[in-house]
Coordinates of C-alpha atoms and ligand atoms in Angstrom, one line a residue:
M1 CA -21.6 5.6 40.8
T2 CA -18.9 7.4 38.8
T3 CA -16.0 8.6 40.9
D4 CA -14.2 11.9 40.3
A5 CA -11.3 9.9 39.0
A6 CA -13.4 8.1 36.5
A7 CA -15.1 11.3 35.4
Q8 CA -11.7 12.9 34.9
G9 CA -10.4 9.8 33.0
R10 CA -13.5 9.9 30.7
A11 CA -13.1 13.7 30.2
N12 CA -9.5 13.1 29.1
L13 CA -10.7 10.6 26.6
A14 CA -13.3 13.0 25.3
V15 CA -10.6 15.6 24.8
W16 CA -8.5 13.0 23.0
E17 CA -11.4 12.1 20.7
A18 CA -12.1 15.8 20.0
S19 CA -8.4 16.4 19.3
K20 CA -8.2 14.0 16.3
P21 CA -8.0 15.5 12.8
V22 CA -11.3 16.2 11.1
N23 CA -9.6 16.4 7.7
F24 CA -6.9 13.8 6.9
F25 CA -5.5 15.9 4.0
T26 CA -5.2 19.3 5.7
A27 CA -3.7 17.5 8.8
D28 CA -1.0 15.9 6.7
A29 CA 1.8 18.4 6.0
N30 CA 4.0 15.5 4.8
L31 CA 1.5 14.4 2.2
Q32 CA 1.1 18.0 1.0
S33 CA 4.8 18.4 0.6
V34 CA 5.3 15.1 -1.2
L35 CA 2.5 16.0 -3.6
R36 CA 3.7 19.5 -4.2
R37 CA 7.2 18.3 -5.0
I38 CA 6.0 15.6 -7.4
L39 CA 3.2 17.5 -9.1
G40 CA 4.7 21.0 -9.1
D41 CA 2.8 24.0 -7.8
A42 CA 0.3 24.5 -10.6
A43 CA -1.0 20.9 -10.7
Y44 CA -0.9 20.7 -6.9
V45 CA -3.1 23.8 -6.6
R46 CA -5.5 22.3 -9.2
T47 CA -6.0 19.2 -7.1
E48 CA -5.8 20.7 -3.6
A49 CA -9.5 21.6 -3.3
N50 CA -10.6 18.1 -4.2
L51 CA -8.2 16.5 -1.8
T52 CA -9.3 18.9 0.9
R53 CA -12.9 18.0 0.4
F54 CA -12.2 14.3 0.3
G55 CA -9.8 14.4 3.3
G56 CA -12.7 15.9 5.3
Q57 CA -15.2 13.3 4.1
V58 CA -12.8 10.4 4.9
A59 CA -12.2 11.7 8.5
T60 CA -15.9 12.2 9.2
A61 CA -18.7 10.6 7.3
L62 CA -16.8 7.8 5.6
D63 CA -15.0 7.0 8.9
Q64 CA -18.3 6.7 10.7
W65 CA -20.0 4.6 7.9
A66 CA -17.1 2.2 7.6
R67 CA -17.2 1.6 11.4
E68 CA -20.9 0.9 11.4
E69 CA -20.7 -1.3 8.3
D70 CA -18.1 -3.4 10.0
L71 CA -20.2 -4.1 13.2
I72 CA -21.2 -7.7 13.6
G73 CA -24.7 -8.1 12.0
N74 CA -24.0 -5.4 9.3
H75 CA -21.6 -7.5 7.2
P76 CA -22.4 -8.4 3.6
R77 CA -24.7 -11.4 3.1
L78 CA -25.4 -13.6 0.2
D79 CA -28.6 -12.7 -1.7
R80 CA -28.6 -15.2 -4.5
Y81 CA -32.2 -14.9 -5.9
D82 CA -34.5 -12.0 -6.6
G83 CA -38.1 -11.8 -5.3
I84 CA -39.5 -14.2 -7.8
G85 CA -36.7 -16.7 -7.6
R86 CA -34.4 -15.7 -10.5
R87 CA -30.7 -16.1 -9.8
T88 CA -29.0 -12.8 -9.3
E89 CA -25.8 -14.1 -7.5
Q90 CA -25.7 -10.8 -5.6
V91 CA -24.4 -9.9 -2.2
A92 CA -26.5 -7.5 -0.1
F93 CA -24.7 -4.7 1.8
H94 CA -25.5 -2.4 4.7
P95 CA -27.0 0.9 3.4
N96 CA -23.7 2.6 4.3
H97 CA -22.0 0.8 1.5
E98 CA -23.9 2.7 -1.1
R99 CA -23.6 6.0 0.8
A100 CA -19.8 5.6 1.0
G101 CA -19.5 4.5 -2.6
A102 CA -21.3 7.6 -3.8
L103 CA -18.8 9.9 -2.0
I104 CA -15.8 7.9 -3.0
W105 CA -16.6 7.7 -6.7
A106 CA -17.6 11.4 -6.6
S107 CA -14.0 12.2 -5.6
D108 CA -13.0 11.3 -9.2
M109 CA -10.7 8.6 -8.0
L110 CA -11.5 6.5 -11.0
A111 CA -12.6 9.2 -13.4
L112 CA -9.0 10.5 -13.2
Q113 CA -7.9 7.5 -15.2
A114 CA -9.8 8.7 -18.3
E115 CA -6.5 10.5 -19.3
P116 CA -3.0 9.1 -18.6
G117 CA -0.8 11.1 -16.2
H118 CA -3.0 11.4 -13.1
I119 CA -1.9 8.4 -11.0
V120 CA -0.3 10.6 -8.4
E121 CA -3.5 12.4 -7.8
Q122 CA -5.4 9.2 -7.8
M123 CA -3.1 7.7 -5.3
A124 CA -3.4 10.7 -3.0
L125 CA -7.2 10.1 -2.9
F126 CA -6.6 6.4 -2.3
Y127 CA -4.1 7.1 0.5
L128 CA -6.6 9.2 2.2
L129 CA -9.4 6.7 1.7
S130 CA -7.2 4.0 3.3
H131 CA -7.1 5.9 6.6
N132 CA -10.3 3.9 7.2
G133 CA -8.7 0.5 6.2
E134 CA -10.2 -1.4 3.3
G135 CA -13.5 0.1 4.2
G136 CA -15.5 -2.0 1.8
H137 CA -14.4 -0.1 -1.3
C138 CA -10.6 0.0 -1.6
C139 CA -10.5 -3.5 -3.3
S140 CA -13.1 -2.4 -5.8
I141 CA -11.1 0.7 -6.6
A142 CA -7.9 -1.3 -7.0
C143 CA -9.6 -4.0 -9.2
T144 CA -11.3 -1.4 -11.4
A145 CA -8.2 0.6 -11.8
G146 CA -6.2 -2.5 -12.9
L147 CA -8.9 -3.4 -15.4
I148 CA -9.1 0.1 -16.8
R149 CA -5.3 0.1 -17.3
A150 CA -5.4 -3.4 -19.0
L151 CA -8.3 -2.4 -21.3
Q152 CA -6.6 0.9 -22.2
T153 CA -3.3 -0.8 -23.0
V154 CA -4.2 -4.1 -24.7
G155 CA -7.9 -3.9 -25.2
S156 CA -9.2 -4.1 -28.8
E157 CA -11.3 -1.1 -30.0
S158 CA -14.5 -3.1 -29.7
L159 CA -13.6 -4.3 -26.2
K160 CA -12.8 -0.7 -25.2
A161 CA -16.0 0.6 -26.6
R162 CA -18.0 -2.0 -24.7
F163 CA -16.2 -2.3 -21.4
L164 CA -13.8 0.6 -20.8
A165 CA -16.1 3.7 -20.9
P166 CA -18.5 2.4 -18.3
L167 CA -15.7 1.9 -15.8
V168 CA -14.3 5.4 -15.9
G169 CA -16.5 7.9 -14.1
S170 CA -17.6 9.5 -10.9
N171 CA -21.1 8.1 -10.3
F172 CA -21.1 5.0 -8.0
D173 CA -24.5 3.9 -9.1
T174 CA -24.2 4.2 -12.8
M175 CA -20.6 3.3 -13.3
Q176 CA -19.6 -0.3 -13.7
H177 CA -17.1 -1.9 -11.3
G178 CA -14.3 -4.4 -11.9
A179 CA -13.1 -7.5 -10.1
Q180 CA -10.2 -9.9 -10.6
F181 CA -10.5 -13.6 -10.3
L182 CA -7.1 -15.3 -10.6
T183 CA -6.7 -17.5 -7.5
E184 CA -7.8 -21.2 -7.6
I185 CA -8.0 -23.6 -4.7
Q186 CA -4.9 -25.6 -5.8
G187 CA -2.7 -22.5 -5.5
G188 CA -2.7 -18.8 -5.6
S189 CA 1.0 -18.0 -5.9
D190 CA 1.5 -20.8 -8.4
V191 CA -0.6 -19.1 -11.0
G192 CA 0.7 -21.6 -13.6
A193 CA -1.4 -24.3 -11.8
N194 CA -4.6 -22.4 -12.9
A195 CA -7.0 -24.9 -14.5
L196 CA -10.2 -23.0 -15.3
R197 CA -11.0 -24.1 -18.9
A198 CA -11.7 -21.6 -21.7
A199 CA -13.5 -23.1 -24.8
D200 CA -13.1 -21.2 -28.0
Q201 CA -16.5 -20.5 -29.6
G202 CA -14.9 -19.4 -32.9
D203 CA -16.7 -16.1 -32.9
G204 CA -14.2 -14.2 -30.8
T205 CA -15.7 -15.3 -27.5
F206 CA -14.8 -18.2 -25.2
R207 CA -16.9 -20.1 -22.6
L208 CA -15.4 -20.5 -19.1
T209 CA -15.8 -23.5 -17.0
G210 CA -14.3 -24.2 -13.6
E211 CA -13.8 -22.8 -10.1
K212 CA -12.3 -19.7 -8.6
W213 CA -11.4 -19.8 -4.9
F214 CA -11.0 -16.2 -4.0
C215 CA -13.4 -13.7 -5.7
S216 CA -13.6 -10.3 -4.0
N217 CA -16.0 -7.5 -5.0
V218 CA -18.3 -10.1 -6.5
N219 CA -21.1 -7.6 -7.2
A220 CA -18.8 -6.1 -9.9
D221 CA -20.2 -5.7 -13.4
Q222 CA -17.0 -7.0 -15.1
F223 CA -14.7 -9.8 -14.0
L224 CA -11.2 -10.1 -15.2
V225 CA -10.6 -13.8 -15.2
M226 CA -7.6 -15.9 -15.9
G227 CA -8.2 -19.2 -17.6
R228 CA -6.5 -21.8 -19.9
P229 CA -7.7 -22.1 -23.5
E230 CA -8.3 -25.7 -24.4
G231 CA -5.2 -27.2 -26.0
A232 CA -2.9 -24.5 -24.5
S233 CA 0.3 -25.5 -22.9
S234 CA 0.6 -26.0 -19.1
G235 CA 2.2 -23.5 -16.8
T236 CA 1.9 -19.7 -17.0
R237 CA 2.6 -19.7 -20.8
G238 CA -0.7 -21.4 -21.5
L239 CA -2.8 -18.9 -19.6
A240 CA -5.1 -16.3 -21.2
V241 CA -7.0 -13.5 -19.5
F242 CA -10.6 -12.6 -20.2
V243 CA -13.2 -9.9 -19.5
V244 CA -16.4 -11.6 -18.3
P245 CA -19.5 -9.4 -18.1
R246 CA -21.6 -10.1 -15.1
L247 CA -24.8 -10.2 -17.1
L248 CA -25.8 -11.4 -20.5
D249 CA -27.6 -9.2 -22.9
D250 CA -31.0 -10.5 -21.7
G251 CA -30.1 -9.4 -18.1
S252 CA -29.6 -12.9 -16.8
T253 CA -26.4 -13.8 -14.9
N254 CA -23.5 -14.9 -17.2
G255 CA -22.9 -18.6 -16.3
F256 CA -21.5 -18.2 -12.8
F257 CA -22.6 -19.4 -9.4
I258 CA -21.5 -18.3 -6.0
R259 CA -20.6 -21.3 -3.7
R260 CA -20.4 -19.3 -0.5
L261 CA -19.3 -16.1 1.0
K262 CA -16.0 -16.3 2.8
D263 CA -16.0 -15.5 6.6
K264 CA -12.8 -13.4 6.9
L265 CA -10.5 -12.1 9.6
G266 CA -10.2 -8.7 7.9
T267 CA -11.7 -6.7 5.0
R268 CA -15.0 -7.9 6.3
T269 CA -17.2 -5.4 4.6
L270 CA -15.8 -6.5 1.3
A271 CA -17.6 -9.5 -0.1
S272 CA -15.2 -12.3 -1.1
V273 CA -16.7 -15.5 -2.4
E274 CA -15.9 -18.9 -3.9
L275 CA -17.4 -19.2 -7.3
D276 CA -18.1 -21.7 -10.2
F277 CA -18.1 -20.8 -13.8
D278 CA -20.3 -22.9 -16.0
G279 CA -20.1 -21.7 -19.6
A280 CA -19.7 -18.0 -18.9
V281 CA -19.2 -15.9 -22.0
A282 CA -15.8 -14.4 -22.0
Y283 CA -13.8 -11.9 -24.2
P284 CA -10.0 -12.3 -24.5
L285 CA -8.2 -9.3 -23.2
G286 CA -5.0 -8.8 -25.2
P287 CA -3.2 -11.6 -27.1
L288 CA -4.4 -15.0 -26.0
D289 CA -0.9 -16.3 -25.3
Q290 CA 0.1 -13.3 -23.3
G291 CA -2.5 -13.6 -20.5
F292 CA 0.1 -14.0 -17.7
K293 CA 2.2 -11.1 -18.9
T294 CA -0.9 -8.9 -19.3
T295 CA -2.1 -9.8 -15.8
V296 CA 1.2 -9.2 -14.1
E297 CA 2.4 -6.1 -15.9
L298 CA -0.9 -4.3 -16.2
V299 CA -3.2 -5.6 -13.5
L300 CA -1.0 -6.9 -10.6
N301 CA 1.6 -4.2 -11.0
T302 CA -1.2 -1.7 -10.6
S303 CA -2.9 -3.3 -7.7
R304 CA 0.4 -3.8 -5.9
L305 CA 1.0 -0.1 -6.0
L306 CA -2.5 0.5 -4.7
N307 CA -1.9 -2.1 -2.0
A308 CA 1.2 -0.3 -0.8
V309 CA -0.4 3.1 -0.9
S310 CA -3.2 1.7 1.2
C311 CA -0.7 0.4 3.7
A312 CA 0.8 3.9 3.9
G313 CA -2.6 5.4 4.6
V314 CA -3.3 2.7 7.2
M315 CA 0.0 3.4 8.9
R316 CA -0.6 7.2 8.9
R317 CA -4.0 6.7 10.6
A318 CA -2.4 4.3 13.2
A319 CA 0.3 6.9 13.9
I320 CA -2.4 9.6 14.4
E321 CA -4.3 7.4 16.8
A322 CA -1.2 6.5 18.8
A323 CA 0.3 10.0 18.8
S324 CA -2.9 11.7 19.8
Y325 CA -3.7 9.1 22.5
A326 CA -0.2 9.5 23.9
A327 CA -0.7 13.3 24.1
H328 CA -3.9 12.9 26.2
R329 CA -3.7 9.6 28.2
T330 CA -2.2 10.0 31.6
A331 CA -0.5 7.4 33.8
F332 CA 1.5 7.9 37.0
G333 CA 0.8 11.6 37.0
Q334 CA 1.8 12.6 33.5
V335 CA 0.7 12.0 29.9
I336 CA 2.1 8.8 28.5
G337 CA 3.6 10.7 25.6
A338 CA 6.2 12.0 28.0
Y339 CA 7.6 8.5 28.6
P340 CA 10.5 7.5 26.3
L341 CA 9.2 4.0 25.6
V342 CA 5.9 5.4 24.3
Q343 CA 7.8 8.1 22.3
E344 CA 9.8 5.3 20.8
A345 CA 6.7 3.3 19.7
V346 CA 5.1 6.4 18.2
A347 CA 8.4 7.4 16.5
D348 CA 8.6 4.0 14.9
C349 CA 5.0 4.5 13.5
V350 CA 5.9 7.9 12.2
S351 CA 9.1 7.0 10.5
E352 CA 7.5 3.9 8.8
Y353 CA 4.5 5.7 7.4
T354 CA 6.7 8.6 6.2
A355 CA 8.9 6.0 4.4
A356 CA 5.9 4.2 2.9
T357 CA 4.5 7.4 1.7
A358 CA 7.7 8.3 0.0
S359 CA 8.0 5.0 -1.8
G360 CA 4.3 4.8 -2.7
F361 CA 4.2 8.2 -4.3
A362 CA 7.6 7.7 -6.1
L363 CA 6.1 4.7 -7.7
A364 CA 2.9 6.6 -8.6
A365 CA 5.1 9.2 -10.3
L366 CA 7.0 6.5 -12.2
L367 CA 3.7 5.0 -13.4
D368 CA 2.6 8.4 -14.6
L369 CA 5.8 8.6 -16.6
M370 CA 5.1 5.2 -18.0
E371 CA 1.5 5.8 -18.8
T372 CA 2.4 9.0 -20.7
G373 CA 5.2 7.4 -22.6
R374 CA 7.9 9.5 -20.9
A375 CA 9.6 6.8 -18.8
S376 CA 13.1 5.7 -19.8
E377 CA 13.9 2.0 -19.9
D378 CA 15.7 2.4 -16.5
Q379 CA 12.6 4.0 -15.0
Q380 CA 10.4 1.1 -16.2
A381 CA 12.8 -1.4 -14.7
V382 CA 12.8 0.5 -11.4
Y383 CA 9.1 0.4 -11.3
R384 CA 9.0 -3.3 -11.9
V385 CA 11.5 -3.9 -9.1
L386 CA 10.2 -1.4 -6.6
V387 CA 6.5 -2.2 -7.0
N388 CA 7.2 -5.7 -5.8
L389 CA 9.7 -4.7 -3.0
N390 CA 7.3 -2.0 -1.8
K391 CA 4.2 -4.2 -1.7
Y392 CA 6.1 -6.7 0.4
A393 CA 7.8 -4.2 2.8
T394 CA 4.8 -1.8 3.3
S395 CA 2.5 -4.6 4.2
V396 CA 4.9 -6.2 6.7
R397 CA 5.6 -2.8 8.3
G398 CA 2.0 -1.9 8.1
S399 CA 1.0 -4.7 10.4
H400 CA 3.9 -3.9 12.7
V401 CA 2.9 -0.2 12.9
V402 CA -0.7 -0.9 13.7
H403 CA 0.4 -3.4 16.3
R404 CA 2.7 -0.8 17.9
A405 CA -0.2 1.8 17.8
I406 CA -2.5 -0.7 19.5
E407 CA 0.2 -1.2 22.2
V408 CA 0.2 2.6 22.8
L409 CA -3.6 2.5 23.5
G410 CA -3.1 -0.4 26.0
G411 CA -6.1 -2.6 26.6
N412 CA -8.3 0.0 24.9
G413 CA -6.3 -0.7 21.7
A414 CA -7.9 -4.1 21.5
I415 CA -11.5 -2.8 21.7
E416 CA -13.4 -2.4 18.5
S417 CA -15.7 0.4 19.7
F418 CA -12.8 2.4 21.1
S419 CA -10.8 3.1 18.0
V420 CA -10.3 2.1 14.4
L421 CA -7.1 0.2 15.2
P422 CA -8.5 -3.3 15.6
R423 CA -10.2 -3.1 12.2
L424 CA -7.0 -1.7 10.6
Y425 CA -5.1 -4.6 12.2
R426 CA -7.4 -7.2 10.8
D427 CA -7.4 -5.6 7.3
M428 CA -3.6 -5.5 7.4
V429 CA -3.4 -9.3 7.6
V430 CA -5.2 -9.4 4.2
L431 CA -3.2 -6.6 2.7
E432 CA -0.2 -8.7 3.5
S433 CA -1.3 -11.7 1.5
W434 CA -3.4 -10.7 -1.5
E435 CA -1.7 -9.3 -4.7
G436 CA 1.3 -11.5 -4.0
T437 CA 2.6 -13.0 -0.8
H438 CA 5.9 -11.9 0.7
N439 CA 8.0 -14.8 -0.4
V440 CA 6.7 -14.8 -3.9
L441 CA 7.4 -11.0 -4.3
C442 CA 10.9 -11.3 -2.8
L443 CA 11.8 -14.3 -5.0
Q444 CA 10.4 -12.4 -8.1
V445 CA 12.7 -9.4 -7.3
Q446 CA 15.7 -11.7 -6.9
R447 CA 14.9 -13.5 -10.2
D448 CA 14.4 -10.2 -12.0
M449 CA 17.8 -9.1 -10.8
Q450 CA 19.7 -12.3 -11.5
R451 CA 18.0 -13.1 -14.9
Y452 CA 17.5 -9.7 -16.4
G453 CA 20.1 -7.6 -14.5
L454 CA 17.4 -5.2 -13.2
H455 CA 19.5 -4.5 -10.1
K456 CA 21.7 -2.3 -12.3
P457 CA 19.1 0.4 -13.2
F458 CA 17.7 0.1 -9.7
L459 CA 21.1 0.8 -8.1
R460 CA 21.7 3.6 -10.5
W461 CA 18.3 5.1 -9.7
M462 CA 19.1 5.0 -5.9
G463 CA 22.5 6.6 -6.7
E464 CA 20.8 9.5 -8.5
R465 CA 18.5 10.1 -5.5
L466 CA 21.5 10.2 -3.2
D467 CA 23.5 12.5 -5.6
S468 CA 20.8 15.1 -5.3
V469 CA 21.3 15.3 -1.5
T470 CA 23.7 18.0 -0.6
A471 CA 22.4 19.6 2.6
P472 CA 24.9 19.3 5.5
A473 CA 22.0 18.3 7.8
L474 CA 21.5 15.2 5.8
A475 CA 25.2 14.3 5.1
Q476 CA 25.6 11.7 7.8
E477 CA 22.5 9.7 6.9
R478 CA 23.3 10.1 3.2
A479 CA 26.6 8.4 3.8
V480 CA 25.1 5.6 5.7
V481 CA 22.5 4.9 3.0
A482 CA 25.2 5.1 0.2
S483 CA 27.2 2.4 2.0
A484 CA 24.1 0.3 2.6
V485 CA 23.4 0.5 -1.1
E486 CA 26.8 -1.0 -1.7
R487 CA 26.1 -3.7 0.9
G488 CA 22.9 -4.5 -0.9
A489 CA 24.7 -4.9 -4.2
D490 CA 27.3 -7.0 -2.5
L491 CA 24.6 -9.2 -0.9
L492 CA 23.1 -9.8 -4.3
A493 CA 26.5 -10.9 -5.7
R494 CA 27.1 -13.2 -2.7
I495 CA 23.6 -14.7 -3.0
T496 CA 24.0 -15.3 -6.7
A497 CA 27.1 -17.4 -6.1
L498 CA 25.1 -19.8 -3.9
S499 CA 23.1 -22.9 -4.9
R500 CA 19.6 -22.4 -6.1
T501 CA 18.1 -23.5 -2.8
A502 CA 20.4 -21.4 -0.8
Q503 CA 19.6 -18.4 -3.0
Q504 CA 15.9 -18.6 -2.1
A505 CA 16.7 -18.7 1.6
H506 CA 18.1 -15.2 1.4
A507 CA 15.6 -13.5 -0.9
R508 CA 13.9 -11.7 1.9
R509 CA 17.1 -10.4 3.4
L510 CA 18.0 -9.0 0.0
A511 CA 14.5 -7.4 -0.3
D512 CA 14.7 -5.9 3.1
I513 CA 18.0 -4.0 2.6
L514 CA 17.0 -2.9 -0.9
T515 CA 13.7 -1.6 0.2
D516 CA 15.2 0.2 3.2
C517 CA 17.8 1.8 0.9
A518 CA 15.2 2.9 -1.6
Q519 CA 12.9 4.4 1.0
A520 CA 15.8 6.1 2.8
A521 CA 17.1 7.5 -0.5
L522 CA 13.6 8.8 -1.4
L523 CA 13.2 10.4 2.1
L524 CA 16.6 12.1 1.7
E525 CA 15.6 13.5 -1.7
E526 CA 12.3 14.8 -0.2
A527 CA 14.1 16.3 2.8
Q528 CA 16.6 18.1 0.5
W529 CA 13.7 19.6 -1.4
E530 CA 12.0 20.7 1.8
L531 CA 15.2 22.3 3.1
D532 CA 15.9 24.0 -0.2
R533 CA 12.5 25.7 0.2
G534 CA 13.2 26.7 3.8
L535 CA 10.2 24.6 5.0
A536 CA 9.9 23.6 8.7
T537 CA 10.4 19.9 8.3
A538 CA 10.8 17.0 10.8
K539 CA 12.2 14.9 8.0
P540 CA 15.9 15.0 8.9
Q541 CA 15.1 13.6 12.3
I542 CA 12.6 11.1 10.9
I543 CA 15.2 9.9 8.4
A544 CA 17.8 9.5 11.2
H545 CA 15.4 7.4 13.1
F546 CA 14.6 5.3 10.1
V547 CA 18.2 4.9 9.0
N548 CA 19.4 4.0 12.5
A549 CA 16.7 1.4 12.8
H550 CA 17.3 -0.3 9.5
L551 CA 20.5 0.6 7.8
R552 CA 23.3 1.9 10.2
P553 CA 25.5 -1.2 11.0
G554 CA 25.8 -1.9 14.7
Y555 CA 23.6 1.0 15.7
D556 CA 23.1 1.1 19.5
P557 CA 20.7 3.8 20.8
L558 CA 22.7 3.7 24.1
D559 CA 25.7 5.2 22.4
D560 CA 23.6 7.9 20.6
P561 CA 23.4 11.1 22.7
G562 CA 20.6 12.5 20.4
Y563 CA 18.3 9.5 20.8
L564 CA 16.0 10.7 23.5
D565 CA 15.5 14.1 21.9
R566 CA 14.9 12.5 18.5
I567 CA 12.3 10.0 19.6
R568 CA 10.4 12.8 21.4
F569 CA 10.6 15.1 18.4
V570 CA 9.7 12.4 15.9
S571 CA 6.8 11.0 18.0
E572 CA 5.2 14.5 17.9
A573 CA 5.6 14.9 14.2
A574 CA 2.3 13.0 13.4
L575 CA 0.4 15.6 15.5
R576 CA 2.3 18.8 14.6
D577 CA 0.0 19.6 11.7
A578 CA -3.2 18.2 13.0
D579 CA -6.2 20.4 13.0
P580 CA -8.3 19.8 16.1
V581 CA -12.0 20.7 16.1
Ligands
FAD3 C1 -9.6 -11.7 1.8 C2 -8.9 -12.1 0.6 C3 -9.5 -11.8 -0.6 C4 -8.9 -12.2 -1.8 N1 -9.5 -11.8 -3.0 C5 -8.9 -12.3 -4.2 C6 -9.5 -12.0 -5.4 O1 -10.5 -11.2 -5.5 N2 -9.0 -12.5 -6.6 C7 -8.0 -13.3 -6.5 O2 -7.5 -13.8 -7.6 N3 -7.4 -13.7 -5.4 C8 -7.8 -13.2 -4.2 N4 -7.2 -13.5 -3.0 C9 -6.2 -14.5 -3.0 C10 -4.8 -14.1 -2.8 O3 -4.3 -13.3 -3.9 C11 -4.0 -15.3 -2.5 O4 -4.4 -15.8 -1.2 C12 -2.5 -15.1 -2.6 O5 -2.1 -14.9 -3.9 C13 -1.7 -16.4 -2.1 O6 -2.2 -17.5 -2.6 P1 -2.6 -18.8 -1.7 O7 -3.5 -18.3 -0.7 O8 -3.0 -19.9 -2.6 O9 -1.3 -19.2 -1.0 P2 -0.1 -20.2 -1.5 O10 0.3 -19.8 -2.8 O11 -0.6 -21.6 -1.2 O12 1.0 -19.8 -0.5 C14 1.1 -20.3 0.8 C15 2.4 -19.9 1.4 O13 3.5 -20.5 0.7 C16 4.4 -19.5 0.3 N5 5.0 -19.9 -1.0 C17 4.4 -20.2 -2.1 N6 5.3 -20.5 -3.1 C18 6.5 -20.3 -2.5 C19 7.9 -20.4 -2.9 N7 8.2 -20.8 -4.2 N8 8.9 -20.2 -2.1 C20 8.6 -19.8 -0.8 N9 7.4 -19.7 -0.3 C21 6.3 -19.9 -1.2 C22 3.6 -18.2 0.2 O14 4.5 -17.1 0.3 C23 2.7 -18.4 1.4 O15 3.3 -18.0 2.6 C24 -7.8 -13.0 -1.8 C25 -7.2 -13.4 -0.6 C26 -7.8 -12.9 0.6 C27 -7.1 -13.3 1.9

């Protein structure tokens, strides 16, 4: 028998559910402002209708389908043969997979890559899609986007004619999809240990033989595969990269065999397998001796951007869940959102997703400049540094943010049927490790700075962001960030003076301060733009919360008379623009 109290509690939860945004784009004033600033009014207006349509689909149909597809019993399963026993090496999906794919591809997310200069718009769609976590399709989008970029940049005309056009379009059923198979069992980070053999056939093709240990999106039509041509040197220098069509001209599978489907903690509606190649026909992509360079610069440096934008979308969704719950759940006679400890948790979520959004879209804008040949050498160097820093930082913070949001929902936060948060949390663990682990990325940044001096353009670029900030309301935080940038430069100098082993021990500390500085500088630049236009913006308070948490030396909230007001204000920022039913 339901008591009055239970009925009231359930009614409150129903109001909470109904209060959540039904459109992740129109509910996101921050995203709209970020896009308008980067794209300019005319381009923003051109893309607004599509983003509005897609933002509604992600918050409604796609949300529902992703949830159903992730239920136990609905996960992908191996379906290796067709009805009459021919090998197909396919994975079978729940019907929602197709439905979702049709909507996602129809958003033009990949079609936008037909012409250079649309990465920001593409990332806006991807950020929205990621409100549902990986959702079975984000990996496919990321892999296909990287393959498109590699083919466009280093593909021969014949390779482009055969492989590029089928990847770029809006029809999920008829377009081809890409996958990336780099990792082998003996080591993923240590790519130079890759051993898959590539035998030259003398006719422009190679035959691949060997294992790949992590192969996601295995139903793809084209695999980008890293392998070692026979006779090539060891290490990364001897690696080549190939495009491998799934099917041969006669429709049979192209010399690959799935060993098993991996049973994963997260991204469970994405099929990831272990796979053997046995004489697969492969086409070299770019110069044979530049496989590692091609893969890092064109493929990984694309998917690392997408990974980070995904984390920003996941964080934004977690913040919405937490903030809306806090506004409706009552405990001890008032809504929990009135309690400072809850406000603090939600404010942390809000400031982190806002920072991740700033750095993700700044990178997207830089990539647009690079793709259209308008990026200076400095800007290219900044992209190289920031894409690695940002992949690291946003995935670490993403897990933390989802965890904080789960805490706000209490025990309900751990329940799969209650909210999206458990799925987001599981997906975040994967987003942390693929496309480069934390240590590997931080060490890469440190090496790039020490070996190639890339800290110089990076520091200059942060200085330029700060120079554009003149509003008195931002002056205090600007000064803190400027001095943190100096501390970052000083830390690099101190680390460089250490032994090689000691240098490695501090790579993450360096990455932390540099990413925090970059995100804070970008947030300040955004806030200046919003203030210049007289927009009602929560960003100055969000920046203060972010800067105090990460960059202000010796900051103690106890000594900060504005702390209570700020966490209350910032915690409400995620909801301020939401559009309840
Ligand atoms: C669900 C899922 C799907 C995936 N799908 C794909 C896919 O489709 N294609 C693909 O190619 N890969 C895929 N991966 C693999 C992923 O990219 C690798 O797991 C990742 O690159 C790390 O490699 P590893 O697992 O071999 O870890 P390792 O390289 O063995 O690393 C183990 C630990 O050692 C640390 N470490 C390594 N070297 C150093 C060092 N020099 N200093 C300090 N620490 C170090 C790492 O940071 C990490 O913490 C997938 C992974 C997952 C989880």
